Coordinates of C-alpha atoms in Angstrom, one line a residue:
M3 CA 73.7 120.2 92.1
T4 CA 75.1 118.0 94.8
Q5 CA 75.1 114.4 94.6
F6 CA 74.1 113.8 98.3
P7 CA 70.2 114.2 99.1
T8 CA 68.9 116.5 101.9
L9 CA 68.7 114.5 105.4
N10 CA 66.4 117.1 106.6
G11 CA 63.4 115.4 108.6
F12 CA 65.6 112.1 109.2
G13 CA 65.9 112.7 112.7
P14 CA 62.9 110.5 114.3
T15 CA 63.6 107.7 111.8
R16 CA 67.3 108.0 112.3
R17 CA 66.8 107.4 116.1
T18 CA 64.7 104.1 115.3
L19 CA 67.2 102.9 112.7
Q20 CA 70.1 103.3 115.2
L21 CA 68.2 101.3 117.8
Y22 CA 67.5 98.5 115.1
A23 CA 71.0 98.4 114.2
R24 CA 72.2 98.2 117.8
A25 CA 70.1 95.1 118.1
L26 CA 71.8 93.5 115.3
G27 CA 75.2 94.8 116.7
A28 CA 74.5 93.4 120.1
L29 CA 73.8 89.8 118.5
A30 CA 77.0 90.1 116.6
R31 CA 78.9 91.1 119.8
V32 CA 78.2 87.8 121.3
Y33 CA 78.1 85.3 118.1
A34 CA 80.5 86.6 115.4
P35 CA 84.1 85.6 115.4
A36 CA 85.6 88.2 117.6
H37 CA 88.1 90.7 115.5
P38 CA 90.8 92.6 117.6
K39 CA 89.9 96.0 116.0
W40 CA 85.9 95.3 116.8
W41 CA 84.9 94.8 113.2
H42 CA 82.9 92.1 114.0
I43 CA 80.3 94.2 115.6
S44 CA 79.6 96.6 112.7
L45 CA 77.5 96.5 109.6
K46 CA 78.4 96.2 105.9
V47 CA 76.8 98.6 103.4
T48 CA 75.1 96.3 100.6
P49 CA 72.8 97.4 97.5
V50 CA 70.0 96.2 99.7
G51 CA 70.8 97.9 103.1
L52 CA 73.4 97.1 106.1
V53 CA 74.4 93.3 107.1
T54 CA 76.0 91.7 109.8
D55 CA 79.0 89.6 109.4
N56 CA 78.1 85.8 109.3
L57 CA 77.2 84.3 112.8
P58 CA 78.3 80.7 113.2
C59 CA 75.3 78.5 114.1
A60 CA 75.5 74.9 115.9
G61 CA 75.6 72.3 113.3
G62 CA 78.0 74.1 111.1
G63 CA 75.5 76.7 109.6
I64 CA 75.7 80.4 109.5
L65 CA 73.2 83.1 110.3
A66 CA 73.2 86.9 108.9
G67 CA 70.9 89.7 109.9
R68 CA 70.3 92.6 107.6
M69 CA 68.3 95.9 107.7
D70 CA 66.7 95.4 104.0
F71 CA 65.7 98.9 103.0
H72 CA 63.9 97.9 99.9
R73 CA 61.6 95.3 101.7
R74 CA 61.5 97.7 104.9
A75 CA 62.4 95.0 107.3
I76 CA 65.1 93.5 109.3
V77 CA 65.8 90.0 107.4
M78 CA 67.6 87.4 109.1
E79 CA 68.6 84.5 107.3
S80 CA 70.3 81.2 107.8
S81 CA 72.4 78.8 105.6
D82 CA 69.9 76.3 105.9
G83 CA 67.2 78.0 103.8
R84 CA 65.1 79.5 106.9
Q85 CA 64.5 83.4 107.0
W86 CA 62.5 85.6 109.3
E87 CA 61.3 88.9 108.3
L88 CA 60.7 91.7 111.0
P89 CA 59.0 94.8 109.5
M90 CA 60.6 98.2 110.4
D91 CA 57.8 100.2 109.2
A92 CA 55.3 98.7 112.0
G93 CA 56.3 101.1 114.7
L94 CA 58.1 98.7 116.8
S95 CA 60.1 100.2 119.7
G96 CA 64.0 99.4 119.9
R97 CA 63.3 96.9 122.7
I98 CA 60.4 94.8 120.7
M99 CA 62.7 94.8 117.7
G100 CA 65.5 93.6 119.8
E101 CA 63.5 91.0 121.1
R102 CA 62.3 89.9 117.9
V103 CA 65.9 89.6 116.5
I104 CA 66.9 87.6 119.7
A105 CA 64.0 85.3 119.2
A106 CA 65.1 84.7 115.4
A107 CA 68.7 83.9 116.3
A108 CA 67.3 81.6 118.9
E109 CA 65.2 79.6 116.6
A110 CA 68.5 79.4 114.2
G111 CA 70.3 78.0 117.5
L112 CA 71.9 80.9 118.8
N113 CA 71.1 81.2 122.5
G114 CA 73.1 83.4 125.0
A115 CA 73.3 86.5 127.0
I116 CA 72.8 89.4 124.9
D117 CA 73.1 93.0 126.3
R118 CA 69.6 94.4 125.9
G119 CA 70.8 97.7 127.3
R120 CA 72.2 98.7 123.9
F121 CA 68.8 99.0 122.5
A122 CA 66.3 99.1 125.4
D123 CA 64.1 101.9 124.4
D124 CA 60.1 101.7 124.6
E125 CA 59.1 104.8 122.4
P126 CA 57.3 103.5 119.2
G127 CA 59.5 103.4 116.0
V128 CA 59.6 105.9 113.0
Y129 CA 60.0 104.5 109.5
D130 CA 59.5 107.3 106.9
S131 CA 60.4 105.5 103.8
E132 CA 61.2 108.7 101.9
A133 CA 63.7 109.7 104.4
V134 CA 65.0 106.4 104.6
G135 CA 65.5 106.4 100.7
R136 CA 67.3 109.6 101.0
F137 CA 69.5 108.2 103.7
F138 CA 70.4 105.1 102.2
T139 CA 71.3 107.1 98.8
A140 CA 73.8 109.2 101.0
L141 CA 75.2 106.1 102.7
V142 CA 75.7 104.1 99.4
R143 CA 77.5 107.2 98.0
A144 CA 79.4 108.0 101.2
D145 CA 80.5 104.2 101.2
R146 CA 81.8 104.5 97.4
V147 CA 84.1 107.4 98.4
L148 CA 85.4 105.6 101.4
K149 CA 86.2 102.3 99.5
R150 CA 87.8 104.4 96.5
H151 CA 89.9 106.2 99.3
G152 CA 90.8 102.8 101.0
A153 CA 91.8 101.4 97.7
R154 CA 94.2 104.3 97.4
L155 CA 95.6 103.9 100.9
G156 CA 96.4 100.1 100.2
E157 CA 96.8 97.4 102.8
K158 CA 97.0 99.6 105.8
A159 CA 93.2 100.7 105.4
G160 CA 90.5 98.7 107.0
P161 CA 87.2 98.1 105.6
A162 CA 84.2 100.5 105.3
R163 CA 82.0 99.7 108.0
L164 CA 78.7 101.4 110.0
W165 CA 79.0 101.4 113.7
P166 CA 75.9 100.9 115.5
H167 CA 76.7 102.9 118.7
G168 CA 77.4 106.0 116.7
F169 CA 75.3 105.1 113.7
D170 CA 78.5 106.7 111.6
L171 CA 80.1 104.8 108.7
S172 CA 83.8 105.1 108.6
L173 CA 87.4 103.2 107.7
E174 CA 90.4 103.3 109.4
W175 CA 94.0 103.4 108.1
F176 CA 96.7 102.3 110.4
G177 CA 100.3 103.9 111.1
S178 CA 103.4 102.4 112.1
R179 CA 103.7 104.4 115.3
V180 CA 102.4 102.6 118.6
E181 CA 100.9 104.5 121.3
R182 CA 100.6 103.1 124.7
Y183 CA 97.5 104.3 127.1
N184 CA 95.9 103.5 130.2
E185 CA 92.2 102.0 130.3
G186 CA 91.0 101.0 133.5
G187 CA 94.3 100.5 135.0
Q188 CA 95.8 98.4 132.5
E189 CA 98.3 99.5 130.2
M190 CA 97.4 99.2 126.5
E191 CA 99.0 99.4 122.9
L192 CA 97.1 100.5 119.7
P193 CA 98.7 101.6 116.4
A194 CA 98.5 105.3 115.4
Q195 CA 95.4 105.6 112.9
L196 CA 93.5 107.9 110.8
N197 CA 89.9 107.4 110.0
L198 CA 87.5 108.8 107.2
G199 CA 83.9 108.8 108.0
F200 CA 80.3 110.0 107.6
Y201 CA 78.1 111.1 110.1
P202 CA 74.5 111.1 109.2
G203 CA 72.7 113.3 111.6
E204 CA 69.1 114.4 112.3
D205 CA 69.2 116.8 109.4
D206 CA 71.7 118.6 106.9
D207 CA 73.0 120.9 109.5
T208 CA 73.9 118.1 112.0
S209 CA 75.6 115.6 109.4
Y210 CA 79.2 115.8 108.3
F211 CA 82.2 113.9 107.1
Y212 CA 85.2 113.7 109.3
S213 CA 88.9 112.5 109.2
N214 CA 90.4 112.2 112.6
P215 CA 94.3 111.5 113.5
W216 CA 94.8 109.5 116.5
P217 CA 96.7 110.8 118.6
F218 CA 95.8 114.2 117.8
E219 CA 98.7 116.5 118.2
A220 CA 96.9 120.1 118.0
D221 CA 100.5 122.1 118.1
K222 CA 101.2 120.4 114.7
L223 CA 97.8 120.2 113.0
L224 CA 95.7 123.3 113.8
G225 CA 97.8 125.7 111.9
R226 CA 97.6 123.5 108.8
S227 CA 95.4 124.6 106.1
L228 CA 92.3 122.4 104.9
P229 CA 90.4 122.4 101.6
D230 CA 87.6 125.0 101.2
G231 CA 84.6 124.1 103.5
A232 CA 86.7 121.9 105.8
V233 CA 87.7 122.9 109.3
W234 CA 89.5 121.5 112.2
H235 CA 87.3 120.5 114.9
T236 CA 88.1 120.3 118.7
E237 CA 85.0 120.6 120.8
G238 CA 83.9 117.1 121.8
W239 CA 86.0 115.2 119.2
Q240 CA 89.3 116.2 117.5
G241 CA 89.8 116.0 113.8
A242 CA 88.8 117.6 110.5
M243 CA 85.2 118.0 109.7
L244 CA 83.8 118.7 106.2
P245 CA 79.8 119.8 106.8
Y246 CA 77.3 117.9 104.8
T247 CA 75.9 120.9 103.6
A248 CA 79.4 121.9 102.0
V249 CA 79.8 118.7 100.0
E250 CA 78.8 118.9 96.3
D251 CA 80.5 115.6 95.0
E252 CA 82.3 112.4 95.3
E253 CA 85.5 114.2 93.9
Q254 CA 85.4 117.0 96.7
L255 CA 85.2 114.4 99.3
L256 CA 88.3 112.5 98.2
A257 CA 90.1 115.7 98.0
F258 CA 89.2 116.4 101.6
A259 CA 90.4 112.8 102.6
A260 CA 93.6 113.0 100.7
A261 CA 94.5 116.6 102.3
V262 CA 94.0 115.3 105.7
F263 CA 95.9 112.3 104.8
D264 CA 98.9 114.2 103.5
I265 CA 98.8 116.4 106.7
A266 CA 98.4 113.8 109.4
S267 CA 100.2 110.5 108.0
P268 CA 103.6 111.8 108.7
L269 CA 102.7 112.3 112.3
L270 CA 101.5 108.9 112.5
T271 CA 104.7 106.7 111.1
T272 CA 107.7 105.8 112.7
P273 CA 110.6 107.5 111.1

């Protein structure tokens, strides 16, 4: 029996949760201390849900926002003991929830220009508690695997975090090779990298685990064998994919992660 629950029927609730997560991410984008790898806009998996980094407030305090799946609410909590509880099961659109998150932050002393376009949606929110429970179980188990894999990789691995934009959970490993690229006419440098992630889709068939080397050297990767069930993916994004429906347990995921790492990491390291 698989350790991962079905995500069938999760689609409408997923859309709502992603908008709510983007509202928290938009707040963190402005107020959290900026990390060069953008970890400050992501959310961390905890025993109750997903939480932002601490956001510094005027006067020396901090504020954090969390999507609390046990309380079915976004909870904004400040270090001075104040708390704002915003129900996620009240049918609030992304726009309305975002405005309530911003209003709570303003009461805590955070006033600034937030990019409301990140959660601007007026469709009523959907919160199926049973679907949320299955999603959170899958997320917690995926987070366990990512952290176990990261511990094996050592200090070159980043934290496992959920990214509101794509609503996927991932960690990154950084190689010693440096890549130069052009972005908007500006020359940039980034370390070569390899991630491991979980993309929870609208159902089982659109959900998957992935491990994407960057840069992706197709001529050196596509001919290499992957564990049973895993495939190389090149349409839309490039990397290795293990469909959610093919996963039985955590050990299988760890073996997938290790196999891609063994194949790709030598290409991401300076000789």
